[in-house]
Coordinates of C-alpha atoms in Angstrom, one line a residue:
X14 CA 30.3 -28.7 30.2
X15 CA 30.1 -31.5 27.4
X16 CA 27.0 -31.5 25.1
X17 CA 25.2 -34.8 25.5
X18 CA 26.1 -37.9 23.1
X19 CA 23.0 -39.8 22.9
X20 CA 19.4 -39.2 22.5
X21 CA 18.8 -40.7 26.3
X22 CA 21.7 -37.9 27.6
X23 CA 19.8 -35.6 25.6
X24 CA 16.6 -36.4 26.6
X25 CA 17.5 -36.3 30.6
X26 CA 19.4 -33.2 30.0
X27 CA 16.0 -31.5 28.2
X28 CA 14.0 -32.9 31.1
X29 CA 16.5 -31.4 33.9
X30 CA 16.0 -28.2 32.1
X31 CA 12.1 -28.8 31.9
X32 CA 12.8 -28.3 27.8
X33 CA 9.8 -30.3 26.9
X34 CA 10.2 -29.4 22.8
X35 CA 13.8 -30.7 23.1
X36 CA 12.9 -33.8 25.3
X37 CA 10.4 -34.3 22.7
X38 CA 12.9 -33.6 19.8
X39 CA 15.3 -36.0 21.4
X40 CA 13.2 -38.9 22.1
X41 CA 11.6 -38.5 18.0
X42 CA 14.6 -39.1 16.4
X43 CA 15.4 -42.0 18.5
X44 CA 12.2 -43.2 17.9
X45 CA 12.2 -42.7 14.0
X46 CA 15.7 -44.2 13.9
X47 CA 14.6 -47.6 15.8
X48 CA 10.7 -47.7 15.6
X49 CA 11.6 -51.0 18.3
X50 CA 13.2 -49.0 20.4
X51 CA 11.0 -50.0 23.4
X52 CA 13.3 -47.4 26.4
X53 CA 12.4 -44.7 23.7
X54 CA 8.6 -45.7 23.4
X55 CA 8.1 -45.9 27.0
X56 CA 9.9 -42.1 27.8
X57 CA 7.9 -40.6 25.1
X58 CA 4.5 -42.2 26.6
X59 CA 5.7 -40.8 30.0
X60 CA 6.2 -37.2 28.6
X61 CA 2.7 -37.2 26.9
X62 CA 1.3 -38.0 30.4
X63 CA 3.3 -34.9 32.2
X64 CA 1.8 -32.5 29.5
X65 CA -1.6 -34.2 29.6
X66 CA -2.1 -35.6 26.1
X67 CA -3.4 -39.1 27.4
X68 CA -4.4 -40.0 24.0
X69 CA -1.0 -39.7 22.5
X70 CA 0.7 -41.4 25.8
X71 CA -1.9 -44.4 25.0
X72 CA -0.6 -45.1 21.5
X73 CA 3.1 -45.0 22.6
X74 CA 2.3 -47.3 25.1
X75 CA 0.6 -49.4 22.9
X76 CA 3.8 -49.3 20.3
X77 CA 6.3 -50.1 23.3
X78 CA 3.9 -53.7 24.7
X79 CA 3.6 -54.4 21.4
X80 CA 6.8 -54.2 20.5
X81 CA 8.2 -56.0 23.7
X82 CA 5.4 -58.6 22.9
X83 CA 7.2 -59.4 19.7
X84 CA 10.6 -59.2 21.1
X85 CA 13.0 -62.0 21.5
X86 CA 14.2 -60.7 25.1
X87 CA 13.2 -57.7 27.3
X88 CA 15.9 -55.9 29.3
X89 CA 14.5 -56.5 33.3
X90 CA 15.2 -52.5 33.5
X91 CA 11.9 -52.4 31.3
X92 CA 9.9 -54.1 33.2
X93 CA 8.6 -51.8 35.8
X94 CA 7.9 -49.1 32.6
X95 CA 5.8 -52.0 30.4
X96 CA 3.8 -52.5 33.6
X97 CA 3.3 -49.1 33.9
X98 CA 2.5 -49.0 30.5
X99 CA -0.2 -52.1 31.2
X100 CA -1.7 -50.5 34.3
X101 CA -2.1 -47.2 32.1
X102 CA -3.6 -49.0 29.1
X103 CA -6.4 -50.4 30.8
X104 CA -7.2 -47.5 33.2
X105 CA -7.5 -45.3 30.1
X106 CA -9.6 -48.1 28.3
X107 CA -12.2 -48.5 31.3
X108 CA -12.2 -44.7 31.0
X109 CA -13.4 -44.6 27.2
X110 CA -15.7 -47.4 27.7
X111 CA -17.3 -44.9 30.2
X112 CA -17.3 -42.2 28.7
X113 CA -18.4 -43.7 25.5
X114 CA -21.7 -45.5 27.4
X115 CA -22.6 -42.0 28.9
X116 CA -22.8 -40.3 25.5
X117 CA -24.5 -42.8 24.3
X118 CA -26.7 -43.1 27.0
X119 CA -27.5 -39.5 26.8
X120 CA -28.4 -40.2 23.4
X121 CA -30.8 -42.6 24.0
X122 CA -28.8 -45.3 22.5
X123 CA -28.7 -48.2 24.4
X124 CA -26.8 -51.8 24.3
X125 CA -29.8 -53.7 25.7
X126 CA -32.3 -52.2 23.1
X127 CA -29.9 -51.4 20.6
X128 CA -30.1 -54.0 17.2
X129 CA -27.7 -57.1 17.6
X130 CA -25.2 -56.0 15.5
X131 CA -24.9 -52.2 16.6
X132 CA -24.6 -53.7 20.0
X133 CA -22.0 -56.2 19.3
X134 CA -19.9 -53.1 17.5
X135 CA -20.4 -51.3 20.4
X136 CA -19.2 -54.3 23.2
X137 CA -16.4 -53.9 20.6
X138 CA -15.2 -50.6 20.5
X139 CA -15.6 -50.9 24.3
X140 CA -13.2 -53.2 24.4
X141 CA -16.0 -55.8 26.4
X142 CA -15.5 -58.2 23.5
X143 CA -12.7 -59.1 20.9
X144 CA -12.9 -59.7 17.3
X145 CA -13.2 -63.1 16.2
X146 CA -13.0 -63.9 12.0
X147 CA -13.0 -67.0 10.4
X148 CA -9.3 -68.6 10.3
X149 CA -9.6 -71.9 8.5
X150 CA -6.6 -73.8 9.1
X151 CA -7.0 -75.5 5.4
X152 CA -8.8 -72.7 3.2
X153 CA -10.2 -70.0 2.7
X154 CA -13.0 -68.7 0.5
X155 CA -13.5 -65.2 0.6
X156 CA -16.6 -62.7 0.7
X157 CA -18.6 -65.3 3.4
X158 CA -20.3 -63.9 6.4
X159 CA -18.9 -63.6 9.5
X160 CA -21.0 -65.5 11.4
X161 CA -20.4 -67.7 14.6
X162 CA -24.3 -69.5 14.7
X163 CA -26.8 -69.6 12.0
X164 CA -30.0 -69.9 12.9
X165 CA -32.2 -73.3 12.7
X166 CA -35.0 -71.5 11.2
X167 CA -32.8 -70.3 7.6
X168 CA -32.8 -74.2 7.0
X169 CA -36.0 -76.1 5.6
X170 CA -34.9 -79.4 6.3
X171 CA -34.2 -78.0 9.9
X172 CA -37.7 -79.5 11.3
X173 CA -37.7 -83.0 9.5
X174 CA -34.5 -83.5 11.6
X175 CA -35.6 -82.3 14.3
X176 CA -39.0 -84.5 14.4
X177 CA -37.1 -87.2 13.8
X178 CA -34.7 -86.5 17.3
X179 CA -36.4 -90.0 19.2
X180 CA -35.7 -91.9 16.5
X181 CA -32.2 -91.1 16.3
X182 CA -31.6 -91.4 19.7
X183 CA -33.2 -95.3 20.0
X184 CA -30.6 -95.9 17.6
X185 CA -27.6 -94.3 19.7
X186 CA -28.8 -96.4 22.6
X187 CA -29.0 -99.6 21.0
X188 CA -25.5 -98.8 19.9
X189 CA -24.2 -97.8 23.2
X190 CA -25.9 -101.1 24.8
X191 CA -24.7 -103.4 21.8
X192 CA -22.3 -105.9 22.3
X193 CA -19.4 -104.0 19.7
X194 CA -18.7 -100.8 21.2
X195 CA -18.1 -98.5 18.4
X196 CA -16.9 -95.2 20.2
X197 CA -13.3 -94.2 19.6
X198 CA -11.0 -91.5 20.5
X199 CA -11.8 -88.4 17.8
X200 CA -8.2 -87.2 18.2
X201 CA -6.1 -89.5 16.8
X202 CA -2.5 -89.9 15.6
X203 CA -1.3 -90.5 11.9
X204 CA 0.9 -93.2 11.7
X205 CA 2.6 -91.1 8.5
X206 CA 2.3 -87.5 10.2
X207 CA 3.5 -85.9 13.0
X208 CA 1.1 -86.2 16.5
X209 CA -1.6 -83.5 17.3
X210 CA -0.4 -81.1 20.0
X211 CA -3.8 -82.0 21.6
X212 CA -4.7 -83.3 25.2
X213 CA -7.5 -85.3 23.8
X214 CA -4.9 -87.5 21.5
X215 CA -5.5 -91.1 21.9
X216 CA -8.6 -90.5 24.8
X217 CA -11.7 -91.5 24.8
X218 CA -12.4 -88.4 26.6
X219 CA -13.8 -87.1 23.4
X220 CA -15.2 -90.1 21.3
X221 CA -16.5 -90.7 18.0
X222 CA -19.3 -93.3 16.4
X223 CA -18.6 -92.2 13.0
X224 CA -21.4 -92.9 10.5
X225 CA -19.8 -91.6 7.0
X226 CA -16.0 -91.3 7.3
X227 CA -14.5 -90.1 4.5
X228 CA -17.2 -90.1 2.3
X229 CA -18.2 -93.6 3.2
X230 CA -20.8 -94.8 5.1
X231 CA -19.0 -96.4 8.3
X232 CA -18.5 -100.1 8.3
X233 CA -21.7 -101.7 9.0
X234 CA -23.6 -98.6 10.2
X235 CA -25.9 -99.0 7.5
X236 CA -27.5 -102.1 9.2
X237 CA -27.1 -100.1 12.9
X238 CA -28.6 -96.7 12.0
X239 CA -30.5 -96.9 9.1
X240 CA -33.0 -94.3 10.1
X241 CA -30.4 -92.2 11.0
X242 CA -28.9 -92.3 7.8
X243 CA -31.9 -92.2 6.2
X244 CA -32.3 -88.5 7.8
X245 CA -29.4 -87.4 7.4
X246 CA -30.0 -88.0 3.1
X247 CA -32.2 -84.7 3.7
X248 CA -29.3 -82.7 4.8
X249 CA -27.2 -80.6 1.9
X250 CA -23.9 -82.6 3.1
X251 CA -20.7 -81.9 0.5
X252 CA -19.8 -85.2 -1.7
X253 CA -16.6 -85.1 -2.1
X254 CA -14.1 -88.4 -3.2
X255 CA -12.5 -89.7 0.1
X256 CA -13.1 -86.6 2.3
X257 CA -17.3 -86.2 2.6
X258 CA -19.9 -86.3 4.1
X259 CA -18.8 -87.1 7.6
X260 CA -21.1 -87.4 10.2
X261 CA -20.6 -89.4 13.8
X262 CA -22.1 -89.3 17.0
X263 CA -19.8 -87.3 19.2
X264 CA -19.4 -88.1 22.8
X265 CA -17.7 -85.5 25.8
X266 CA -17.5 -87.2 29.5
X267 CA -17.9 -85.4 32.5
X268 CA -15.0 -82.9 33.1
X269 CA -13.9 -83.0 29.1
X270 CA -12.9 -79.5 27.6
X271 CA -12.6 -79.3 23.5
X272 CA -9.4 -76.4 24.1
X273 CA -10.2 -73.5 21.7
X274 CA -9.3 -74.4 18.4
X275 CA -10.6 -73.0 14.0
X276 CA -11.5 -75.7 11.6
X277 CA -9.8 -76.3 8.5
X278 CA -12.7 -74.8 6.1
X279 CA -14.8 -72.0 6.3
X280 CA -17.1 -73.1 3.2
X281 CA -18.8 -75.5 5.9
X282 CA -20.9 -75.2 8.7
X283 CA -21.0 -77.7 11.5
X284 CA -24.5 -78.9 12.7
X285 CA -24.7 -80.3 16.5
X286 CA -28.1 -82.3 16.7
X287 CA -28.4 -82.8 20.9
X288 CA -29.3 -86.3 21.7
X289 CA -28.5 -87.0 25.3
X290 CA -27.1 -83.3 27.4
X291 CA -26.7 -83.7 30.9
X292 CA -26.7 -80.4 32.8
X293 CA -23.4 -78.3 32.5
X294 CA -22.5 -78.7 29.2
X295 CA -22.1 -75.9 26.4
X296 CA -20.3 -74.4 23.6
X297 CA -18.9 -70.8 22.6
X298 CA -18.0 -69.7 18.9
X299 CA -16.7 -66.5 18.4
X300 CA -17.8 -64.0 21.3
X301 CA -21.2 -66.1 21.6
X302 CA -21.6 -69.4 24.1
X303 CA -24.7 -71.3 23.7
X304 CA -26.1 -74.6 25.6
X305 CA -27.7 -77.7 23.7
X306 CA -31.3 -78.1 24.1
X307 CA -32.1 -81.7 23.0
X308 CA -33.6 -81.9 19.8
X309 CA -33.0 -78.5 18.7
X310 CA -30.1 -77.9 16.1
X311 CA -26.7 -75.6 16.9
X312 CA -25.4 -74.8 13.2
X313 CA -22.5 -73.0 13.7
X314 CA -19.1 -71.8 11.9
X315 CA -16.2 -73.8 12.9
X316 CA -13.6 -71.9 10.9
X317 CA -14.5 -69.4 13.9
X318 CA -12.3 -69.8 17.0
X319 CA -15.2 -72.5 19.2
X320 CA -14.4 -74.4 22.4
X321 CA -16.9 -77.0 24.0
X322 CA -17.2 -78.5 27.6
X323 CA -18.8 -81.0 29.7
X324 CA -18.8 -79.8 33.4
X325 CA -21.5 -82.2 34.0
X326 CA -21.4 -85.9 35.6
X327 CA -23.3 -87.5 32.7
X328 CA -22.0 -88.0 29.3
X329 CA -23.2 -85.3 26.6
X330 CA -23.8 -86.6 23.1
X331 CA -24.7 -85.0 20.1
X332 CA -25.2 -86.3 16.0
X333 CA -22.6 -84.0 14.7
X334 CA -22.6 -83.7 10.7
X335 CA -21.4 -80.7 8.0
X336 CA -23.2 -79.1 5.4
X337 CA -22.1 -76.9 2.9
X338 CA -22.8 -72.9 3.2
X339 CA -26.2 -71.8 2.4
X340 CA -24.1 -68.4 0.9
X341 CA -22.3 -70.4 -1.6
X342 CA -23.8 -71.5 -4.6
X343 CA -24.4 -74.4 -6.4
X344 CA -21.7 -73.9 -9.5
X345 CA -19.3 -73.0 -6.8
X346 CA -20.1 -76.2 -4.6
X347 CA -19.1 -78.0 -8.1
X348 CA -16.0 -76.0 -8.4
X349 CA -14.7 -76.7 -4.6
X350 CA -15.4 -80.1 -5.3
X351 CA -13.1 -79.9 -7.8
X352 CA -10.4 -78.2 -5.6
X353 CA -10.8 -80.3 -2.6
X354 CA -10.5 -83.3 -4.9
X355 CA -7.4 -82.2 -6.5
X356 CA -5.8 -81.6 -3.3
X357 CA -6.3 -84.9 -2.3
X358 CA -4.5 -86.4 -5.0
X359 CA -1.7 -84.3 -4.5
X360 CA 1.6 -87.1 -3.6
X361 CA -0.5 -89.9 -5.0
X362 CA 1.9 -92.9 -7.5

């Protein structure tokens, strides 16, 4: 009888023989040769289940998805073993999340009474809720909080704002109603740079009435929304040369979805003021969705993965403006500044 060649010959031959350490042996080395080997992967998962070591068979099924996940092409003779693999995943994950809820539950610790964060870590490790971090698309600055909202009441200029909510709004109507309609499509096109892979380019879907643009005070808007201006002087907006403060009144229609997208800083936060919100309308950061109440402030981290929708029949608008972080301080506001500023210069004759 010839010996088998290859570690899958081996392998089968062990199994025929119900030689689990040489099965094992077999499928090791072929697995510490070729750590992508996902036929390997898959057979050593499928042993772990026949001697009952689910934990083990979880890991190796992890390996072989991710692995396939990553892979150019999968050979269709996989297939039925990476839905196996799927299927087996998930069954053993509902498991642990049960289990895990009975102990604790048993312990007397419990998600609904449990403090925000030790029940967020625990929707987490249940697998209930993934892990969003900041990803600016721009930069980063390290060491800030991972936070998706920030609550009005950390802000004391918070209430002047607020109070001031009628105002601002007068001023949006007598905008919308002038003769010179000054809402535009927010996505736009470069005529230097490539197009935005966006659906929104070039709609009016999502529009702007931008009030500082590039840290200038939008043509004319000084004479159209003075008291608007006027309130947003109490906010702690970045100056910086020919990028801020920016601030615009932000316009969805009915049926318009903001796809899920980071911002390109994370030493900002993004403040929503809610002027007009028709039923339907709301916005998620991170794990957390919230709805706009009008005239109560949504400061939020857009370096955090965020969508926002309008599944109303009325438009929803908002005073949308930045401010810096309330965790940064005020020699390294100078020294971003500086950065930022330096960055835009880059290419310049």
């Amino acid at each position: 009888m010839t010996a088998p060649t290859t570690w899958l010959d081996q392998a089968r031959d062990a199994h025929r023989r119900g030689d689990i350490v040489a099965e094992t042996t077999a499928l090791d080395g072929a697995i510490r040769a070729d750590r992508s080997n996902i036929a390997a992967l898959l057979a050593m998962a499928e042993l772990k289940r026949r001697i009952m070591d689910d934990r083990a068979a979880g890991s190796f099924y992890r390996l072989a998805l991710a692995t396939a996940a990553q892979a150019r092409s999968v050979h269709a003779a996989l297939h039925p073993g990476l839905q196996r693999a799927e299927a087996f995943v998930a069954a053993t994950e509902r498991a642990f999340a049960d289990h895990l809820l009975a102990q604790l539950g048993a312990a007397g610790i419990d998600r609904g009474t449990a403090p925000p964060r030790v029940a967020q870590a625990l929707r987490m490790l249940a697998g209930e809720q993934a892990l969003y971090l900041q990803q600016p698309g721009m930069f980063y600055f390290p060491g800030l909080a991972q936070r998706p909202f920030f609550d009005r009441s950390e802000f004391e200029w918070a209430p002047v704002l607020e109070a001031a909510t009628d105002t601002i709004r007068n001023e949006l109507l007598a905008l919308i109603e002038g003769a010179a309609d000054r809402f535009a499509p927010y996505v736009t096109a470069s005529a230097d740079r490539p197009p935005p892979n966006n659906p929104l380019l070039d709609k009016p879907d999502w529009g702007a009435a931008w009030l500082w643009k590039d840290g200038a005070v939008a043509d004319g808007m000084d004479r159209l929304c003075p008291a608007t201006l006027a309130a947003l002087e109490l906010t702690p907006q970045p100056v910086i040369p020919n990028r801020a403060p920016i601030a615009f009144f932000s316009r969805l229609m009915p049926g318009t979805h903001i796809q899920p997208h980071h911002g390109l800083l994370n030493t900002r936060l993004i403040c929503h003021l809610p002027l007009i919100i028709p039923t339907g309308c709301g916005l998620r950061v991170g794990a957390e969705m919230r709805e706009w109440r009008e005239g109560e402030l949504l400061i939020f981290d857009d370096s955090i993965e965020h969508e926002a929708w309008n599944r109303g029949t009325d438009d929803r608008t908002i005073l949308l403006f930045e401010i810096w972080r309330p965790d940064i301080d005020t020699d390294e506001r100078e020294q971003l500044t500086r950065i930022f500023a330096a960055i835009d210069t880059y290419g310049e004759q």
